[in-house]
PDB file of C-alpha atoms and ligand atoms in Angstrom:
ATOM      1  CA  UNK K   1      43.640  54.404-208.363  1.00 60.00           C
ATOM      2  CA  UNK K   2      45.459  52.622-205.356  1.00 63.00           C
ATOM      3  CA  UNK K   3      45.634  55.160-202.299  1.00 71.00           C
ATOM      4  CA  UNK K   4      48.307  54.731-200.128  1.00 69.00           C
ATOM      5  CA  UNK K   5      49.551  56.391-197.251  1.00 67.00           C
ATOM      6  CA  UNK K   6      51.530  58.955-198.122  1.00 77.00           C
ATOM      7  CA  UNK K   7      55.417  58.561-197.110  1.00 76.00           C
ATOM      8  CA  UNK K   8      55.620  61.584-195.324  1.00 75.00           C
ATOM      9  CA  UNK K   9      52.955  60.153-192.711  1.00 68.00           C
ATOM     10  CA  UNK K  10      53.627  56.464-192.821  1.00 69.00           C
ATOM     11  CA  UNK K  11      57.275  58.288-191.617  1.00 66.00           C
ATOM     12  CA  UNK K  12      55.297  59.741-188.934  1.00 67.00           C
ATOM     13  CA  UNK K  13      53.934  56.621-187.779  1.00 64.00           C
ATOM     14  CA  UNK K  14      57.139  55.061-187.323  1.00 61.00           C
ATOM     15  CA  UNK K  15      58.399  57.611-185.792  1.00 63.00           C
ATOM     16  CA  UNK K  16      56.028  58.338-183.484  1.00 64.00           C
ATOM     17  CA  UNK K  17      55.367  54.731-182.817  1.00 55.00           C
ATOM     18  CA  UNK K  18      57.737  53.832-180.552  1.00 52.00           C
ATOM     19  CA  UNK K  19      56.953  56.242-177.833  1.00 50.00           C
ATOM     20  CA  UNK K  20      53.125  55.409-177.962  1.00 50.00           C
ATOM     21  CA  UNK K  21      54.062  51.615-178.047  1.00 47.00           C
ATOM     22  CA  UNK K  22      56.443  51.799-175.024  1.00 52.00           C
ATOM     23  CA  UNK K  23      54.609  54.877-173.205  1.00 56.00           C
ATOM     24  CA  UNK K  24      58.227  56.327-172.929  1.00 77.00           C
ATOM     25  CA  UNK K  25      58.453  60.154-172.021  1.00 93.00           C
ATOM     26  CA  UNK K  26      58.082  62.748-174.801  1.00 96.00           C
ATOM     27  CA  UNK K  27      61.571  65.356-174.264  1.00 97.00           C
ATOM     28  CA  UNK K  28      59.905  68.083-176.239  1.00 97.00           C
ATOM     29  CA  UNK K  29      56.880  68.236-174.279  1.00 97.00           C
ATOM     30  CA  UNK K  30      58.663  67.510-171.236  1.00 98.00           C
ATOM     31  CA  UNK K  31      60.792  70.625-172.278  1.00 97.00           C
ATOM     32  CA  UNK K  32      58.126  73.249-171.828  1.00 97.00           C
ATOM     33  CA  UNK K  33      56.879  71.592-168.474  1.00 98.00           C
ATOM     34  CA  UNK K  34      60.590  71.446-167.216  1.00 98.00           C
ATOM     35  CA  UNK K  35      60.712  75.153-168.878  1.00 98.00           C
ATOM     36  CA  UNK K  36      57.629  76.238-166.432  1.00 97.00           C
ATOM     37  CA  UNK K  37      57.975  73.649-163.628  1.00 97.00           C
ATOM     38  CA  UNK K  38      62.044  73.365-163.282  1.00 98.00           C
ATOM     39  CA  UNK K  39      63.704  76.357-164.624  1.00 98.00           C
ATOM     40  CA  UNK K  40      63.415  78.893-161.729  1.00 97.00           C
ATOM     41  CA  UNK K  41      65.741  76.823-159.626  1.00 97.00           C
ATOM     42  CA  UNK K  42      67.513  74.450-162.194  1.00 98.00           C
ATOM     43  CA  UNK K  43      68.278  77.148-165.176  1.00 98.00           C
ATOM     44  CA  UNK K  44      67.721  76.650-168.505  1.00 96.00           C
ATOM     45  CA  UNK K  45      70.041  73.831-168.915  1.00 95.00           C
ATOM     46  CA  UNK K  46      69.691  71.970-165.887  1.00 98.00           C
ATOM     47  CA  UNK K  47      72.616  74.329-164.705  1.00 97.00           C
ATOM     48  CA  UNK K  48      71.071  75.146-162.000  1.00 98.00           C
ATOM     49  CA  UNK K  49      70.343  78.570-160.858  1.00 98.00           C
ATOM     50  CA  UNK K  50      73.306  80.265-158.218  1.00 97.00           C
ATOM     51  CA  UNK K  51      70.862  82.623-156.430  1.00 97.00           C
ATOM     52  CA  UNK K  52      68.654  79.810-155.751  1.00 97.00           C
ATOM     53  CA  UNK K  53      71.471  77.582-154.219  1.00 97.00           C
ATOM     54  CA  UNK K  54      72.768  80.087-152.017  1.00 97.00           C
ATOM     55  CA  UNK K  55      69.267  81.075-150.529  1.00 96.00           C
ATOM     56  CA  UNK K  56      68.743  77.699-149.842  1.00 96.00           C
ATOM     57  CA  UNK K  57      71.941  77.369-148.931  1.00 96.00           C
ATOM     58  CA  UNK K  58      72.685  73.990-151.040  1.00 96.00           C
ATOM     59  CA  UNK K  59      74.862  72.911-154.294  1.00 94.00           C
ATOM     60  CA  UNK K  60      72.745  72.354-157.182  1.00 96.00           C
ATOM     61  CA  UNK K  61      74.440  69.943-159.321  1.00 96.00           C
ATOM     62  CA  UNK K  62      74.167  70.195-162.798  1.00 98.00           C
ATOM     63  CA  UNK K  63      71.180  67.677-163.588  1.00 98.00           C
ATOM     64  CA  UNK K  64      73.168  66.775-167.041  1.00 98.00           C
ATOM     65  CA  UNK K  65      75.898  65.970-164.126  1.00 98.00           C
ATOM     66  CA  UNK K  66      77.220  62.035-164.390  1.00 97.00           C
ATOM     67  CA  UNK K  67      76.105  62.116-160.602  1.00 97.00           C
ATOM     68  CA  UNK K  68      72.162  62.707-161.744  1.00 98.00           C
ATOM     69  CA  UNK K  69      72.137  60.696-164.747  1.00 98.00           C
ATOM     70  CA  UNK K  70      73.450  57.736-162.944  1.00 98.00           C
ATOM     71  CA  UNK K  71      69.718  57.542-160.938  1.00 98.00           C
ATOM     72  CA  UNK K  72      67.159  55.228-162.631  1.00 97.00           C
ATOM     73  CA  UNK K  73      64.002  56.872-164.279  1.00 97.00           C
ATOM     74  CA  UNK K  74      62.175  55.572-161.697  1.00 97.00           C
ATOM     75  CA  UNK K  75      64.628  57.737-159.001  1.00 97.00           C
ATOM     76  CA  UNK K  76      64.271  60.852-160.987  1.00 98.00           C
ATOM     77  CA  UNK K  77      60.539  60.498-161.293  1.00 97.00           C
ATOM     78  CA  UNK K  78      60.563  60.324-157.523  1.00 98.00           C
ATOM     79  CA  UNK K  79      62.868  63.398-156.637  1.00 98.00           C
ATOM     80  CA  UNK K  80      60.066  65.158-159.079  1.00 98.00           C
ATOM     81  CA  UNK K  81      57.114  63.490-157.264  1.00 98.00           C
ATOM     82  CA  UNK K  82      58.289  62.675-153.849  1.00 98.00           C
ATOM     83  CA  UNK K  83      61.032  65.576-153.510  1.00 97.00           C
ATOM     84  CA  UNK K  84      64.481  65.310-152.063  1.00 96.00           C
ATOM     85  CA  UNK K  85      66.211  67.610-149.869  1.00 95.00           C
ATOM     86  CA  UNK K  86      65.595  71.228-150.236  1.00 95.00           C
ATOM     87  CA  UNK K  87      63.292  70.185-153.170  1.00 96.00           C
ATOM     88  CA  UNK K  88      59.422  70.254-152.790  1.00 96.00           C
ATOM     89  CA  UNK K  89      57.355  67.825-154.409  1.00 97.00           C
ATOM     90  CA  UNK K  90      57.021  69.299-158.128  1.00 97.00           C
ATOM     91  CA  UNK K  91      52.816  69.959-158.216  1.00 95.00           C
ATOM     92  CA  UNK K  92      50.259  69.838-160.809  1.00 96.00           C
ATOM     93  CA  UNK K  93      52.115  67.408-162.790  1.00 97.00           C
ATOM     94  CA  UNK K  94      50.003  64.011-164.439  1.00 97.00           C
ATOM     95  CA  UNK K  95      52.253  60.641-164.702  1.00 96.00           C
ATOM     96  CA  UNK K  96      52.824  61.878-168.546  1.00 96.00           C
ATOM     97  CA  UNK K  97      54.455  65.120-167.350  1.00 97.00           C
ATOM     98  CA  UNK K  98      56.695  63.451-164.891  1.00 97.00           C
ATOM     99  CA  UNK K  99      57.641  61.443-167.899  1.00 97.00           C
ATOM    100  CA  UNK K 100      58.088  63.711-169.872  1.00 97.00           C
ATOM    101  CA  UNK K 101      60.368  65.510-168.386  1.00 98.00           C
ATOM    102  CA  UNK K 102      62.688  62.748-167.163  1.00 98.00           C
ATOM    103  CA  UNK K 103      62.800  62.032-170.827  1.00 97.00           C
ATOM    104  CA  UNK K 104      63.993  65.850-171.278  1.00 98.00           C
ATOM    105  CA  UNK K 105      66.671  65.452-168.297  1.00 98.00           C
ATOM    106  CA  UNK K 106      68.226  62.399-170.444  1.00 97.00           C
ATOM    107  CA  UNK K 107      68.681  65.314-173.254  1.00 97.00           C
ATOM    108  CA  UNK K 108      71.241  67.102-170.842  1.00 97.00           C
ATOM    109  CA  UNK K 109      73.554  64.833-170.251  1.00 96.00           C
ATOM    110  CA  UNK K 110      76.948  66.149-170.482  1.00 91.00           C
ATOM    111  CA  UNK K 111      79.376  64.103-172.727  1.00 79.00           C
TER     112      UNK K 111
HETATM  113  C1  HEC T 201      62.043  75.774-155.792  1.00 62.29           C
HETATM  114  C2  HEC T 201      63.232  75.353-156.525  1.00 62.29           C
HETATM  115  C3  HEC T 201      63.157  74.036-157.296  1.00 62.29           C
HETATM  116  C4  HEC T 201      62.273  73.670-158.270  1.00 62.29           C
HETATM  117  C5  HEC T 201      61.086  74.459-158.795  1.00 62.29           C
HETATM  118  C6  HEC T 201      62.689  72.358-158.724  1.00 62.29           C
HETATM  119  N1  HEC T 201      63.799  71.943-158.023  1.00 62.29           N
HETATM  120 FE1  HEC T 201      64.834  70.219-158.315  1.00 62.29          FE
HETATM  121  N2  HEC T 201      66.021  70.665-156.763  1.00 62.29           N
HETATM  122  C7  HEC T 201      66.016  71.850-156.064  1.00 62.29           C
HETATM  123  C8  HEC T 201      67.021  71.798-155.027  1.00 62.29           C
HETATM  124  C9  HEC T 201      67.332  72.913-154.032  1.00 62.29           C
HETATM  125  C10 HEC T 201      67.651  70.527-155.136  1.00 62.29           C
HETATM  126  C11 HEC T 201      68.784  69.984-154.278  1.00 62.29           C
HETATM  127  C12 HEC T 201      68.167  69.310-153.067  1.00 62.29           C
HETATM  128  C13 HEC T 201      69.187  68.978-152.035  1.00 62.29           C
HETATM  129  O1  HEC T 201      70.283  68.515-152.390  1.00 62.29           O
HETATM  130  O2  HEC T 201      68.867  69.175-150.876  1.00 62.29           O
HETATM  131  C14 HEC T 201      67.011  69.847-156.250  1.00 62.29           C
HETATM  132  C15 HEC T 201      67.340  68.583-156.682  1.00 62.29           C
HETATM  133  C16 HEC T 201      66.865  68.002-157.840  1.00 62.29           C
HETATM  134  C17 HEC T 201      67.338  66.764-158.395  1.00 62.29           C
HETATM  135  C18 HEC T 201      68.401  65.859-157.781  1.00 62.29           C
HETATM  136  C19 HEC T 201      69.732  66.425-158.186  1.00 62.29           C
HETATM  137  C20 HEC T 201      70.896  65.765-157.498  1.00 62.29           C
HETATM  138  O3  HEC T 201      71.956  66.408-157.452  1.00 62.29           O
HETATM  139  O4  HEC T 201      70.771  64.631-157.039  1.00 62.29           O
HETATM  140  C21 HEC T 201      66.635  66.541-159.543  1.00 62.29           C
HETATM  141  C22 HEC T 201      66.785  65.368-160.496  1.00 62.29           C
HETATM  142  C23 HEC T 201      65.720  67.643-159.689  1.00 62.29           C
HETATM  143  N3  HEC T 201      65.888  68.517-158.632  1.00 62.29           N
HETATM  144  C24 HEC T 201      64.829  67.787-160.723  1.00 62.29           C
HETATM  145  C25 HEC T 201      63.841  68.765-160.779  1.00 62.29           C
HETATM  146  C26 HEC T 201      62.815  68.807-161.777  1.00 62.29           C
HETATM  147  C27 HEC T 201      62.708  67.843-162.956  1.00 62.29           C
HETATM  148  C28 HEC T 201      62.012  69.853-161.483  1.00 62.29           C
HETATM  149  C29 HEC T 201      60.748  70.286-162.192  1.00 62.29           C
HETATM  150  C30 HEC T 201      59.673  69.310-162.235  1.00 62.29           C
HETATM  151  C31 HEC T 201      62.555  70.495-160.301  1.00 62.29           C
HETATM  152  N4  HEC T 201      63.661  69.792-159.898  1.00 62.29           N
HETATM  153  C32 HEC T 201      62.045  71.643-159.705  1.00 62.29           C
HETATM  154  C33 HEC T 201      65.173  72.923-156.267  1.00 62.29           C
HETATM  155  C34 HEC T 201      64.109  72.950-157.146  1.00 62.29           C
END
């Protein structure tokens, strides 16, 4: 009897391939650390939370906004990392996290 993969997993593999070829950021995981990390001030959405912007007295944009999906990866990873503005540093976060959830801001863009 020959035993090959089964399709449903050889499926999986090439799925799943290109994210552990090109260490890209995982948006479902990144979900749950945005969901725990981000939320508070951003909203579900990215919508950004209205009590939050008036006590620290800024505009939160939407982060699906044109205006935060025109910065590089390698920008957003920073405002996570580095902060920016009224934002602190996001902590307790590895490299994957960060990635992870700059692959889950790509997932809000607004059409
Ligand atoms: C304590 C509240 C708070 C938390 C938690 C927080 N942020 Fe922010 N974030 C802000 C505020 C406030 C700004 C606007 C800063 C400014 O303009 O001065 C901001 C700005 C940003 C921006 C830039 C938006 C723009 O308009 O340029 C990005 C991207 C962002 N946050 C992503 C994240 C991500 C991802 C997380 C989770 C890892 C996170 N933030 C957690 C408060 C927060």
């Amino acid at each position: 009897m020959k035993r090959w993969m089964s399709p449903g997993l050889t499926l999986l593999l090439l799925l799943a391939s290109p994210v552990l070829l090109l260490g890209a950021g995982d948006a479902t995981a990144g979900k749950a650390t945005y969901a725990k990390k981000c939320a508070t001030c951003h909203g579900k959405q990215g919508e950004g939370k209205a009590a939050i912007a008036k006590m620290l007295k800024v505009k939160l944009r939407h982060l699906g906004s044109k205006e935060v999906q025109a910065k590089s990866d390698a920008d957003l990873k920073k405002v996570i990392t580095a902060g920016s503005g009224k934002m602190k540093p996001a902590k307790g976060l590895t490299d994957a996290d960060v990635a992870n959830v700059v692959a889950y801001l790509r997932t809000l863009a607004q059409k």
